[in-house]
């Protein structure tokens, strides 16, 4: 029997599903992609919405804090911004080449037998590009993205008919859980954003704050990188991981092999 054909119950894990954020969670924030995205958003505010250049940065921050994203904030304030146009502008000029294939992460994900989802506020095109750059496009069961949690937006006849829904709103969390058809109590949610983690906890998920060294409120675990999963949460691989089961032992060996070639933080 192949390692990946064993059922979750065979491993005795408390988790049936893992839900991963994408940007700054599956790859490092140090790539510069997120900073480039912020600059592109500010350019959109200036070039497409007519805001003063010296106000764009503060406006982006305030819209994000208040509404969850610049797009959501603009539409809530009455700006008729098309979501596809916004995403095309903001993501179209990103330095995707800075995201490199991650064979260690790919191998680690393949040792996780449970269902795995991406849950991102970004649009599907961006998510696919990032996963392809990382070499992880076939490692997840489904991508839950902007289009998934805003299915009616393109059909709206007025701006306030379907407000943009995004993490960390509970509406977004509940839609994602419904789409994934998961039991929150047996689901591990990984994200780099404190507010998203708090929302995940409020939705009943087990939460993992990624990219930090200190837990935020609502975080059950904290990881410097996703590659720290085996040390921080070994129960993903089951309570019997050291119990002599041949398949689980092989999984442990694969994980150790991956980690032996990957720098791991404390």
XYZ file of C-alpha atoms in Angstrom:
266
model
C 0.000 0.000 0.000
C 1.305 3.458 -0.941
C 1.831 5.958 1.878
C -0.655 8.410 0.408
C -3.478 5.861 0.041
C -3.854 5.296 3.776
C -6.894 6.953 5.335
C -6.613 9.695 7.921
C -8.111 7.447 10.581
C -5.286 4.970 10.034
C -2.856 7.642 11.188
C -4.823 8.577 14.300
C -4.438 12.284 13.563
C -6.752 14.847 15.206
C -6.858 16.683 11.861
C -8.857 15.717 8.775
C -8.026 18.859 6.780
C -5.366 21.554 6.502
C -6.251 24.987 5.071
C -3.306 27.132 3.982
C -3.160 30.814 3.210
C -1.022 31.529 0.145
C 1.053 34.723 0.081
C 3.650 35.123 2.841
C 2.568 31.734 4.203
C 3.691 29.180 1.613
C 6.617 31.385 0.610
C 8.653 33.990 2.446
C 7.593 37.615 2.701
C 11.221 38.436 1.874
C 10.662 37.707 -1.838
C 9.451 41.270 -2.317
C 6.190 40.187 -3.956
C 4.010 41.590 -1.175
C 5.826 44.924 -1.195
C 5.415 45.116 -4.969
C 1.705 44.357 -4.565
C 1.331 47.233 -2.112
C 3.040 49.619 -4.545
C 0.747 48.451 -7.345
C -2.310 49.057 -5.161
C -1.093 52.576 -4.445
C -0.531 53.147 -8.169
C -4.108 51.977 -8.790
C -5.421 54.487 -6.255
C -3.552 57.282 -8.023
C -3.917 56.283 -11.674
C -7.402 54.749 -11.682
C -9.160 56.511 -8.807
C -7.550 59.944 -8.897
C -6.174 60.093 -5.354
C -3.136 62.228 -4.592
C 0.124 60.318 -4.761
C 1.186 61.440 -1.276
C -2.076 60.111 0.198
C -2.086 56.701 -1.484
C -0.026 54.774 1.069
C -2.029 55.902 4.110
C -5.290 55.341 2.235
C -4.284 51.791 1.298
C -3.467 51.010 4.928
C -6.707 52.492 6.250
C -8.863 50.707 3.674
C -7.157 47.423 4.511
C -7.668 47.919 8.248
C -11.303 48.949 7.893
C -12.574 46.784 5.042
C -10.083 43.920 4.674
C -8.760 45.102 1.310
C -8.418 48.206 -0.825
C -10.900 46.821 -3.360
C -13.530 46.159 -0.695
C -12.995 49.625 0.751
C -13.234 51.420 -2.572
C -16.489 49.695 -3.482
C -17.915 50.311 -0.001
C -17.118 54.006 -0.424
C -18.955 54.135 -3.730
C -16.148 53.728 -6.266
C -17.303 51.545 -9.162
C -14.156 49.422 -9.338
C -14.330 46.248 -11.404
C -12.753 43.353 -9.495
C -11.166 41.776 -12.580
C -9.641 45.082 -13.653
C -8.342 45.694 -10.133
C -6.731 42.262 -9.835
C -5.267 42.481 -13.322
C -3.638 45.822 -12.488
C -2.434 44.889 -9.005
C -1.123 41.404 -9.838
C -0.240 41.893 -13.497
C 3.066 43.592 -12.742
C 4.225 41.451 -9.838
C 7.767 39.985 -9.895
C 6.604 36.354 -9.943
C 10.111 35.332 -10.983
C 11.185 36.063 -7.387
C 9.164 33.032 -6.250
C 11.312 29.927 -6.718
C 10.311 26.256 -6.841
C 10.330 24.731 -3.355
C 10.988 21.012 -3.618
C 11.364 20.622 0.150
C 7.918 22.078 0.770
C 6.467 19.978 -2.033
C 7.903 16.824 -0.480
C 6.640 17.815 2.963
C 3.122 18.453 1.669
C 3.148 15.037 0.022
C 3.736 13.371 3.385
C 0.491 14.952 4.664
C -2.289 12.503 3.868
C -5.171 14.795 4.836
C -7.119 17.019 2.436
C -5.333 20.290 1.791
C -6.872 23.574 0.624
C -5.597 27.012 -0.347
C -7.672 29.865 1.113
C -6.613 33.264 -0.210
C -8.199 36.677 -0.652
C -6.425 36.931 -4.001
C -7.995 36.067 -7.328
C -7.646 32.618 -8.897
C -5.179 33.680 -11.606
C -2.746 34.974 -8.995
C -3.111 31.859 -6.851
C -2.429 29.570 -9.802
C 0.635 31.567 -10.851
C 2.115 31.436 -7.345
C 1.490 27.711 -6.962
C 3.025 27.044 -10.373
C 6.104 29.096 -9.459
C 6.453 27.118 -6.230
C 5.901 23.806 -8.016
C 2.905 23.049 -5.781
C 0.052 23.250 -8.291
C -0.909 19.592 -7.758
C -0.490 19.507 -3.968
C -3.931 20.869 -3.004
C -7.467 19.586 -3.383
C -8.955 22.994 -4.141
C -8.230 26.721 -4.287
C -10.686 28.837 -2.324
C -10.117 32.377 -3.558
C -11.712 35.759 -4.251
C -14.074 34.345 -6.854
C -15.127 31.508 -4.546
C -16.192 33.780 -1.707
C -17.647 36.482 -3.984
C -19.575 34.423 -6.557
C -22.269 37.026 -7.217
C -20.116 40.143 -7.477
C -19.938 40.151 -11.283
C -23.742 40.022 -11.466
C -24.373 42.966 -9.147
C -26.414 45.836 -10.564
C -25.337 48.300 -7.895
C -22.280 48.622 -5.640
C -24.042 47.844 -2.370
C -25.895 44.789 -3.701
C -23.072 42.339 -2.981
C -20.377 43.836 -0.718
C -16.924 42.332 -1.203
C -16.348 39.497 1.279
C -12.789 38.663 2.349
C -10.815 37.310 5.292
C -10.957 38.175 8.155
C -14.749 38.563 7.949
C -16.735 35.716 9.457
C -18.798 35.577 6.259
C -15.645 34.709 4.314
C -14.584 32.134 6.890
C -18.006 30.463 6.870
C -18.175 30.365 3.074
C -14.733 28.744 2.932
C -15.685 26.127 5.516
C -18.896 25.352 3.655
C -17.062 25.008 0.340
C -14.412 22.759 1.871
C -17.064 20.746 3.764
C -14.923 20.421 6.878
C -15.393 19.994 10.593
C -13.678 23.115 12.023
C -12.683 21.211 15.156
C -10.631 18.801 13.027
C -9.223 21.417 10.668
C -5.864 23.176 10.888
C -5.817 26.729 9.501
C -2.454 28.332 8.640
C -2.135 32.067 7.932
C 0.419 34.857 8.395
C -2.134 37.521 9.373
C -3.087 38.020 13.041
C -6.636 39.122 12.205
C -7.224 36.141 9.943
C -5.978 33.841 12.678
C -8.375 35.436 15.174
C -11.238 34.955 12.708
C -10.239 31.344 12.178
C -10.266 30.748 15.907
C -13.696 32.365 16.194
C -14.911 29.988 13.467
C -13.793 27.026 15.580
C -10.620 26.157 13.658
C -7.289 25.072 15.121
C -4.998 27.917 14.130
C -1.346 28.287 13.120
C 0.296 31.703 12.829
C 3.045 31.496 10.190
C 6.083 33.729 9.765
C 6.251 34.824 13.395
C 8.004 33.730 16.583
C 5.380 34.857 19.109
C 1.763 33.684 19.208
C -0.968 36.187 18.560
C -4.344 36.087 20.281
C -6.237 33.183 18.804
C -3.195 31.240 17.589
C -2.858 27.670 18.851
C 0.584 27.333 17.267
C 3.233 29.645 15.828
C 5.766 28.776 13.102
C 8.611 30.740 11.570
C 8.014 28.829 8.329
C 5.678 26.097 7.130
C 8.701 23.781 7.144
C 8.511 23.841 10.956
C 5.269 21.838 10.908
C 6.792 18.444 11.794
C 8.441 19.767 14.964
C 5.591 22.026 16.050
C 2.600 19.830 15.186
C 3.756 16.206 14.788
C 0.216 15.008 15.479
C -0.630 15.911 11.869
C 1.060 12.647 11.008
C -0.805 10.747 13.706
C -0.470 9.679 17.308
C 1.216 6.505 16.184
C 4.067 8.210 14.426
C 6.599 6.536 16.726
C 4.506 3.437 17.311
C 6.133 1.110 14.818
C 3.636 1.240 11.951
C 5.681 0.659 8.815
C 3.927 3.295 6.748
C 4.051 5.939 9.473
C 7.697 5.159 10.113
C 8.378 5.674 6.419
C 6.566 8.976 6.603
C 8.721 10.025 9.559
C 11.841 9.105 7.609
C 10.707 11.165 4.641
C 10.056 14.167 6.859
C 13.456 13.836 8.527
C 15.084 13.612 5.101
C 13.363 16.797 3.984
C 14.298 18.668 7.147
C 17.925 17.541 6.983
C 18.358 19.636 3.836
C 16.255 22.582 4.962
C 17.268 25.274 7.491
C 14.728 25.229 10.288
C 14.146 27.938 12.857
C 13.710 27.357 16.556
